[in-house]
Amino acid sequence: MNPGTYRSVSDPGQDRIFITFDIDWASDPVFADTIDLVEGHGIPATWFVTHETGLLGRLERNPVFEIGIHPNFNEMFEGRSEEGGMQGLLTRYRELAPSAVSIRCHSLAQNNKMLDIFIRLGFTHDVNLFIPAQSKMELQPFTSWGGLIRVPYFWEEDVHCLFLEEGRENDWNPARFLDAPGLKIFNFHPIHVFLNTEHLSRYDRTRAYHRDREALIGHRNPDPAGGTRYFLETLITEAKKRNMDFGLIREIAVA
Ligand SMILES: [Zn+2]
């Protein structure tokens, strides 16, 4: 087994986490802020990109980063015609990152026909299954038809915000997620990292400033012990303290 291979939960040596980002059309200053943070910690990360920007070159130049794609089917599903249908849309996103092998769709869009297209376009890792850590399921990757590796993930900041609102979570301490057995994949969005989002209302009421870095700075959540940015920083620090490895989605193999 090569060092990048995901080790099954029965393997006591399993000590790996995966940090991923959905870019969601973030403005360059907001996107760059997250890249700065991650590069500051010198850790591997997987970036699901949405649009052309000079910052893709910066991601490419970092040898411990992986670039995947994050296509948006929402308008198509709501009735807008898309040239070439699903395949046409995916082919255009594919051009953003010609060598990408990992894919997660915006809003987690998926259906079986789409999975077939992923395979045809050369994707090997699908990350469209969200199964919250609260399910207490030990997540494992598995191989679907056509050899596609389906990679479930268990934490995302916007869902954490919703669970906090519903009283199903109490704080932003990442320790219990690191303690969980099984595959541990975390997902973040640069806008929430920038805002240190602790409640989705912060995101909604700052929409007018999402592309204005200077204005947005004044709207950050100032809590030094809570919010998305705090969680990300603490997660990285705590995982390092525990000597855990940071993996890339493309390295995940099915035992
Ligand atoms: Zn998205």
mmCIF file of C-alpha atoms and ligand atoms in Angstrom:
data_model
loop_
_atom_site.group_PDB
_atom_site.id
_atom_site.type_symbol
_atom_site.label_atom_id
_atom_site.label_comp_id
_atom_site.label_asym_id
_atom_site.label_seq_id
_atom_site.Cartn_x
_atom_site.Cartn_y
_atom_site.Cartn_z
ATOM 1 C CA MET A 1 0.000 0.000 0.000
ATOM 2 C CA ASN A 2 1.509 3.326 -0.953
ATOM 3 C CA PRO A 3 1.695 6.053 1.676
ATOM 4 C CA GLY A 4 -1.097 8.038 0.055
ATOM 5 C CA THR A 5 -3.601 5.220 0.211
ATOM 6 C CA TYR A 6 -6.503 5.575 2.587
ATOM 7 C CA ARG A 7 -6.154 2.994 5.315
ATOM 8 C CA SER A 8 -9.273 1.214 6.408
ATOM 9 C CA VAL A 9 -10.640 1.800 9.883
ATOM 10 C CA SER A 10 -9.470 -1.639 10.938
ATOM 11 C CA ASP A 11 -5.916 -0.420 10.453
ATOM 12 C CA PRO A 12 -4.698 1.094 13.736
ATOM 13 C CA GLY A 13 -2.316 3.279 11.749
ATOM 14 C CA GLN A 14 -5.188 5.246 10.283
ATOM 15 C CA ASP A 15 -4.489 8.863 11.178
ATOM 16 C CA ARG A 16 -5.257 10.947 8.119
ATOM 17 C CA ILE A 17 -7.557 13.888 7.466
ATOM 18 C CA PHE A 18 -8.532 15.601 4.235
ATOM 19 C CA ILE A 19 -9.176 19.326 3.916
ATOM 20 C CA THR A 20 -11.156 20.463 0.887
ATOM 21 C CA PHE A 21 -12.562 23.733 -0.425
ATOM 22 C CA ASP A 22 -15.435 24.570 -2.776
ATOM 23 C CA ILE A 23 -14.464 27.915 -4.292
ATOM 24 C CA ASP A 24 -18.045 28.918 -5.193
ATOM 25 C CA TRP A 25 -17.010 31.849 -7.422
ATOM 26 C CA ALA A 26 -15.208 33.681 -4.612
ATOM 27 C CA SER A 27 -13.587 36.973 -5.593
ATOM 28 C CA ASP A 28 -9.803 36.810 -5.947
ATOM 29 C CA PRO A 29 -9.016 38.609 -2.646
ATOM 30 C CA VAL A 30 -11.355 36.301 -0.710
ATOM 31 C CA PHE A 31 -10.000 33.206 -2.485
ATOM 32 C CA ALA A 32 -6.389 34.360 -1.982
ATOM 33 C CA ASP A 33 -7.022 34.866 1.729
ATOM 34 C CA THR A 34 -7.831 31.151 2.115
ATOM 35 C CA ILE A 35 -4.862 30.083 -0.021
ATOM 36 C CA ASP A 36 -2.608 32.274 2.167
ATOM 37 C CA LEU A 37 -3.975 30.620 5.296
ATOM 38 C CA VAL A 38 -3.489 27.068 3.984
ATOM 39 C CA GLU A 39 -0.043 27.759 2.525
ATOM 40 C CA GLY A 40 0.916 29.378 5.814
ATOM 41 C CA HIS A 41 0.363 26.018 7.453
ATOM 42 C CA GLY A 42 2.130 24.166 4.619
ATOM 43 C CA ILE A 43 -0.502 21.461 4.363
ATOM 44 C CA PRO A 44 -1.970 19.520 1.431
ATOM 45 C CA ALA A 45 -5.507 20.467 0.402
ATOM 46 C CA THR A 46 -7.953 19.749 -2.414
ATOM 47 C CA TRP A 47 -9.577 22.731 -4.169
ATOM 48 C CA PHE A 48 -12.805 22.287 -6.131
ATOM 49 C CA VAL A 49 -12.667 25.199 -8.558
ATOM 50 C CA THR A 50 -15.538 27.026 -10.238
ATOM 51 C CA HIS A 51 -14.122 29.657 -12.564
ATOM 52 C CA GLU A 52 -11.107 30.925 -14.427
ATOM 53 C CA THR A 53 -8.778 33.127 -12.358
ATOM 54 C CA GLY A 54 -5.050 33.729 -12.145
ATOM 55 C CA LEU A 55 -5.166 32.045 -8.756
ATOM 56 C CA LEU A 56 -5.583 28.638 -10.431
ATOM 57 C CA GLY A 57 -1.946 28.984 -11.504
ATOM 58 C CA ARG A 58 -0.992 29.586 -7.891
ATOM 59 C CA LEU A 59 -2.773 26.368 -6.866
ATOM 60 C CA GLU A 60 -1.066 24.475 -9.689
ATOM 61 C CA ARG A 61 2.360 25.641 -8.603
ATOM 62 C CA ASN A 62 1.916 24.234 -5.109
ATOM 63 C CA PRO A 63 2.984 20.567 -5.287
ATOM 64 C CA VAL A 64 0.904 19.551 -2.250
ATOM 65 C CA PHE A 65 -2.353 20.923 -3.670
ATOM 66 C CA GLU A 66 -4.876 19.057 -5.780
ATOM 67 C CA ILE A 67 -7.324 20.804 -8.100
ATOM 68 C CA GLY A 68 -10.758 19.280 -8.668
ATOM 69 C CA ILE A 69 -13.831 20.850 -10.275
ATOM 70 C CA HIS A 70 -17.099 22.117 -8.787
ATOM 71 C CA PRO A 71 -19.695 22.412 -11.578
ATOM 72 C CA ASN A 72 -23.011 24.182 -11.049
ATOM 73 C CA PHE A 73 -26.128 22.443 -12.391
ATOM 74 C CA ASN A 74 -28.636 24.543 -10.456
ATOM 75 C CA GLU A 75 -29.741 26.823 -13.282
ATOM 76 C CA MET A 76 -29.993 23.878 -15.634
ATOM 77 C CA PHE A 77 -32.141 21.947 -13.175
ATOM 78 C CA GLU A 78 -34.322 25.025 -12.784
ATOM 79 C CA GLY A 79 -35.058 25.133 -16.475
ATOM 80 C CA ARG A 80 -32.307 27.061 -18.230
ATOM 81 C CA SER A 81 -31.173 25.241 -21.343
ATOM 82 C CA GLU A 82 -27.488 24.348 -21.410
ATOM 83 C CA GLU A 83 -25.719 23.694 -24.690
ATOM 84 C CA GLY A 84 -24.870 20.015 -24.887
ATOM 85 C CA GLY A 85 -26.851 19.234 -21.708
ATOM 86 C CA MET A 86 -25.069 17.781 -18.694
ATOM 87 C CA GLN A 87 -22.136 16.579 -20.776
ATOM 88 C CA GLY A 88 -21.718 19.991 -22.376
ATOM 89 C CA LEU A 89 -21.723 21.732 -19.012
ATOM 90 C CA LEU A 90 -19.272 19.258 -17.509
ATOM 91 C CA THR A 91 -16.973 19.497 -20.528
ATOM 92 C CA ARG A 92 -16.759 23.267 -20.105
ATOM 93 C CA TYR A 93 -15.849 22.911 -16.429
ATOM 94 C CA ARG A 94 -13.388 20.160 -17.348
ATOM 95 C CA GLU A 95 -11.501 22.749 -19.423
ATOM 96 C CA LEU A 96 -10.770 24.726 -16.255
ATOM 97 C CA ALA A 97 -8.679 21.847 -14.919
ATOM 98 C CA PRO A 98 -7.832 19.422 -17.724
ATOM 99 C CA SER A 99 -5.942 16.995 -15.506
ATOM 100 C CA ALA A 100 -8.368 17.004 -12.545
ATOM 101 C CA VAL A 101 -9.583 13.604 -11.371
ATOM 102 C CA SER A 102 -11.776 14.693 -8.432
ATOM 103 C CA ILE A 103 -15.203 16.272 -8.663
ATOM 104 C CA ARG A 104 -17.823 17.652 -6.289
ATOM 105 C CA CYS A 105 -20.853 19.432 -7.751
ATOM 106 C CA HIS A 106 -22.266 22.679 -6.384
ATOM 107 C CA SER A 107 -25.264 21.865 -4.148
ATOM 108 C CA LEU A 108 -24.120 18.236 -4.414
ATOM 109 C CA ALA A 109 -25.985 17.679 -7.676
ATOM 110 C CA GLN A 110 -25.803 14.079 -8.788
ATOM 111 C CA ASN A 111 -27.590 11.390 -10.707
ATOM 112 C CA ASN A 112 -26.548 8.154 -12.338
ATOM 113 C CA LYS A 113 -26.281 9.600 -15.834
ATOM 114 C CA MET A 114 -23.992 12.285 -14.467
ATOM 115 C CA LEU A 115 -21.760 9.674 -12.831
ATOM 116 C CA ASP A 116 -21.395 7.973 -16.240
ATOM 117 C CA ILE A 117 -20.278 11.288 -17.730
ATOM 118 C CA PHE A 118 -17.750 11.776 -14.908
ATOM 119 C CA ILE A 119 -16.176 8.446 -15.883
ATOM 120 C CA ARG A 120 -16.199 9.299 -19.600
ATOM 121 C CA LEU A 121 -14.473 12.616 -18.895
ATOM 122 C CA GLY A 122 -11.728 10.936 -16.884
ATOM 123 C CA PHE A 123 -12.792 11.642 -13.319
ATOM 124 C CA THR A 124 -11.904 8.902 -10.845
ATOM 125 C CA HIS A 125 -13.084 10.379 -7.501
ATOM 126 C CA ASP A 126 -16.606 11.648 -6.814
ATOM 127 C CA VAL A 127 -17.179 13.591 -3.572
ATOM 128 C CA ASN A 128 -20.910 14.291 -3.856
ATOM 129 C CA LEU A 129 -22.051 12.230 -0.889
ATOM 130 C CA PHE A 130 -22.456 14.192 2.337
ATOM 131 C CA ILE A 131 -23.106 12.029 5.386
ATOM 132 C CA PRO A 132 -22.862 14.189 8.514
ATOM 133 C CA ALA A 133 -20.590 13.103 11.331
ATOM 134 C CA GLN A 134 -23.712 13.185 13.486
ATOM 135 C CA SER A 135 -24.895 10.028 11.690
ATOM 136 C CA LYS A 136 -22.132 8.233 13.643
ATOM 137 C CA MET A 137 -21.460 6.136 10.547
ATOM 138 C CA GLU A 138 -17.845 5.123 9.964
ATOM 139 C CA LEU A 139 -17.314 6.479 6.493
ATOM 140 C CA GLN A 140 -15.391 4.494 3.897
ATOM 141 C CA PRO A 141 -14.706 5.125 0.237
ATOM 142 C CA PHE A 142 -16.186 2.584 -2.150
ATOM 143 C CA THR A 143 -16.007 1.745 -5.818
ATOM 144 C CA SER A 144 -19.111 2.267 -7.898
ATOM 145 C CA TRP A 145 -19.682 0.921 -11.414
ATOM 146 C CA GLY A 146 -17.121 1.862 -14.007
ATOM 147 C CA GLY A 147 -14.435 2.049 -11.348
ATOM 148 C CA LEU A 148 -15.550 5.444 -10.006
ATOM 149 C CA ILE A 149 -14.417 5.864 -6.400
ATOM 150 C CA ARG A 150 -17.158 7.446 -4.327
ATOM 151 C CA VAL A 151 -15.811 9.375 -1.385
ATOM 152 C CA PRO A 152 -18.297 10.393 1.330
ATOM 153 C CA TYR A 153 -17.475 13.416 3.476
ATOM 154 C CA PHE A 154 -18.718 14.265 6.920
ATOM 155 C CA TRP A 155 -18.237 17.940 7.800
ATOM 156 C CA GLU A 156 -18.995 21.260 6.111
ATOM 157 C CA GLU A 157 -19.167 24.688 7.740
ATOM 158 C CA ASP A 158 -22.575 25.701 6.381
ATOM 159 C CA VAL A 159 -24.184 22.498 7.676
ATOM 160 C CA HIS A 160 -22.399 22.992 11.008
ATOM 161 C CA CYS A 161 -24.022 26.462 11.185
ATOM 162 C CA LEU A 162 -27.449 24.913 10.570
ATOM 163 C CA PHE A 163 -26.853 22.238 13.213
ATOM 164 C CA LEU A 164 -25.807 24.924 15.711
ATOM 165 C CA GLU A 165 -29.041 26.798 14.993
ATOM 166 C CA GLU A 166 -31.012 23.601 15.529
ATOM 167 C CA GLY A 167 -29.206 22.900 18.799
ATOM 168 C CA ARG A 168 -27.634 19.752 17.351
ATOM 169 C CA GLU A 169 -24.109 21.157 17.790
ATOM 170 C CA ASN A 170 -22.807 23.331 20.593
ATOM 171 C CA ASP A 171 -19.452 24.752 19.613
ATOM 172 C CA TRP A 172 -16.646 25.064 17.059
ATOM 173 C CA ASN A 173 -14.252 22.622 18.683
ATOM 174 C CA PRO A 174 -12.909 20.247 16.003
ATOM 175 C CA ALA A 175 -11.524 17.656 18.432
ATOM 176 C CA ARG A 176 -14.511 15.318 18.329
ATOM 177 C CA PHE A 177 -14.377 15.191 14.533
ATOM 178 C CA LEU A 178 -10.716 14.237 14.651
ATOM 179 C CA ASP A 179 -11.595 11.531 17.175
ATOM 180 C CA ALA A 180 -14.165 9.960 14.832
ATOM 181 C CA PRO A 181 -13.271 6.628 13.255
ATOM 182 C CA GLY A 182 -13.329 6.275 9.470
ATOM 183 C CA LEU A 183 -12.733 8.660 6.611
ATOM 184 C CA LYS A 184 -12.445 12.253 7.834
ATOM 185 C CA ILE A 185 -13.044 14.819 5.098
ATOM 186 C CA PHE A 186 -13.753 18.476 5.908
ATOM 187 C CA ASN A 187 -15.120 21.027 3.459
ATOM 188 C CA PHE A 188 -14.907 24.812 3.570
ATOM 189 C CA HIS A 189 -15.777 27.784 1.357
ATOM 190 C CA PRO A 190 -13.390 30.783 1.092
ATOM 191 C CA ILE A 191 -16.151 33.297 1.807
ATOM 192 C CA HIS A 192 -16.962 31.595 5.121
ATOM 193 C CA VAL A 193 -13.263 31.325 5.995
ATOM 194 C CA PHE A 194 -12.870 35.044 5.265
ATOM 195 C CA LEU A 195 -15.955 36.037 7.303
ATOM 196 C CA ASN A 196 -15.239 33.510 10.050
ATOM 197 C CA THR A 197 -18.916 32.646 9.560
ATOM 198 C CA GLU A 198 -20.635 31.398 12.678
ATOM 199 C CA HIS A 199 -24.223 31.838 11.465
ATOM 200 C CA LEU A 200 -25.491 31.823 7.887
ATOM 201 C CA SER A 201 -27.211 35.161 8.443
ATOM 202 C CA ARG A 202 -23.721 36.724 8.423
ATOM 203 C CA TYR A 203 -23.222 35.392 4.905
ATOM 204 C CA ASP A 204 -26.641 36.582 3.730
ATOM 205 C CA ARG A 205 -26.469 40.103 5.129
ATOM 206 C CA THR A 206 -22.991 40.706 3.668
ATOM 207 C CA ARG A 207 -23.847 39.594 0.109
ATOM 208 C CA ALA A 208 -23.464 43.146 -1.193
ATOM 209 C CA TYR A 209 -19.811 43.176 -0.033
ATOM 210 C CA HIS A 210 -18.681 39.671 -1.028
ATOM 211 C CA ARG A 211 -16.561 41.091 -3.833
ATOM 212 C CA ASP A 212 -15.273 44.084 -1.870
ATOM 213 C CA ARG A 213 -12.479 42.925 0.412
ATOM 214 C CA GLU A 214 -12.081 46.181 2.339
ATOM 215 C CA ALA A 215 -15.786 46.478 3.113
ATOM 216 C CA LEU A 216 -15.993 42.789 3.954
ATOM 217 C CA ILE A 217 -13.222 42.985 6.567
ATOM 218 C CA GLY A 218 -15.500 45.096 8.771
ATOM 219 C CA HIS A 219 -18.134 42.362 8.680
ATOM 220 C CA ARG A 220 -15.993 39.493 9.943
ATOM 221 C CA ASN A 221 -17.168 37.557 12.960
ATOM 222 C CA PRO A 222 -14.717 38.781 15.650
ATOM 223 C CA ASP A 223 -15.200 35.794 17.986
ATOM 224 C CA PRO A 224 -11.677 34.491 18.803
ATOM 225 C CA ALA A 225 -13.064 31.073 19.801
ATOM 226 C CA GLY A 226 -15.801 30.359 17.287
ATOM 227 C CA GLY A 227 -16.614 30.472 13.582
ATOM 228 C CA THR A 228 -15.396 28.885 10.374
ATOM 229 C CA ARG A 229 -11.929 30.409 10.258
ATOM 230 C CA TYR A 230 -11.355 29.553 13.903
ATOM 231 C CA PHE A 231 -12.456 25.961 13.206
ATOM 232 C CA LEU A 232 -10.126 25.611 10.205
ATOM 233 C CA GLU A 233 -7.115 27.019 12.066
ATOM 234 C CA THR A 234 -7.820 24.909 15.141
ATOM 235 C CA LEU A 235 -8.425 21.781 13.061
ATOM 236 C CA ILE A 236 -5.050 22.127 11.342
ATOM 237 C CA THR A 237 -3.198 22.901 14.567
ATOM 238 C CA GLU A 238 -4.845 20.058 16.458
ATOM 239 C CA ALA A 239 -4.277 17.513 13.649
ATOM 240 C CA LYS A 240 -0.595 18.500 13.539
ATOM 241 C CA LYS A 241 -0.345 18.139 17.303
ATOM 242 C CA ARG A 242 -1.733 14.612 16.938
ATOM 243 C CA ASN A 243 0.786 13.846 14.166
ATOM 244 C CA MET A 244 -2.012 13.176 11.704
ATOM 245 C CA ASP A 245 -1.322 13.245 7.956
ATOM 246 C CA PHE A 246 -3.121 15.559 5.562
ATOM 247 C CA GLY A 247 -4.233 13.748 2.415
ATOM 248 C CA LEU A 248 -5.554 14.601 -1.034
ATOM 249 C CA ILE A 249 -8.791 13.234 -2.460
ATOM 250 C CA ARG A 250 -7.038 11.742 -5.497
ATOM 251 C CA GLU A 251 -4.892 9.595 -3.188
ATOM 252 C CA ILE A 252 -7.886 7.782 -1.729
ATOM 253 C CA ALA A 253 -7.964 4.144 -2.767
ATOM 254 C CA VAL A 254 -10.434 1.447 -1.891
ATOM 255 C CA ALA A 255 -8.832 -1.324 0.114
HETATM 256 ZN ZN ZN B 1 -20.702 24.994 -4.028
#
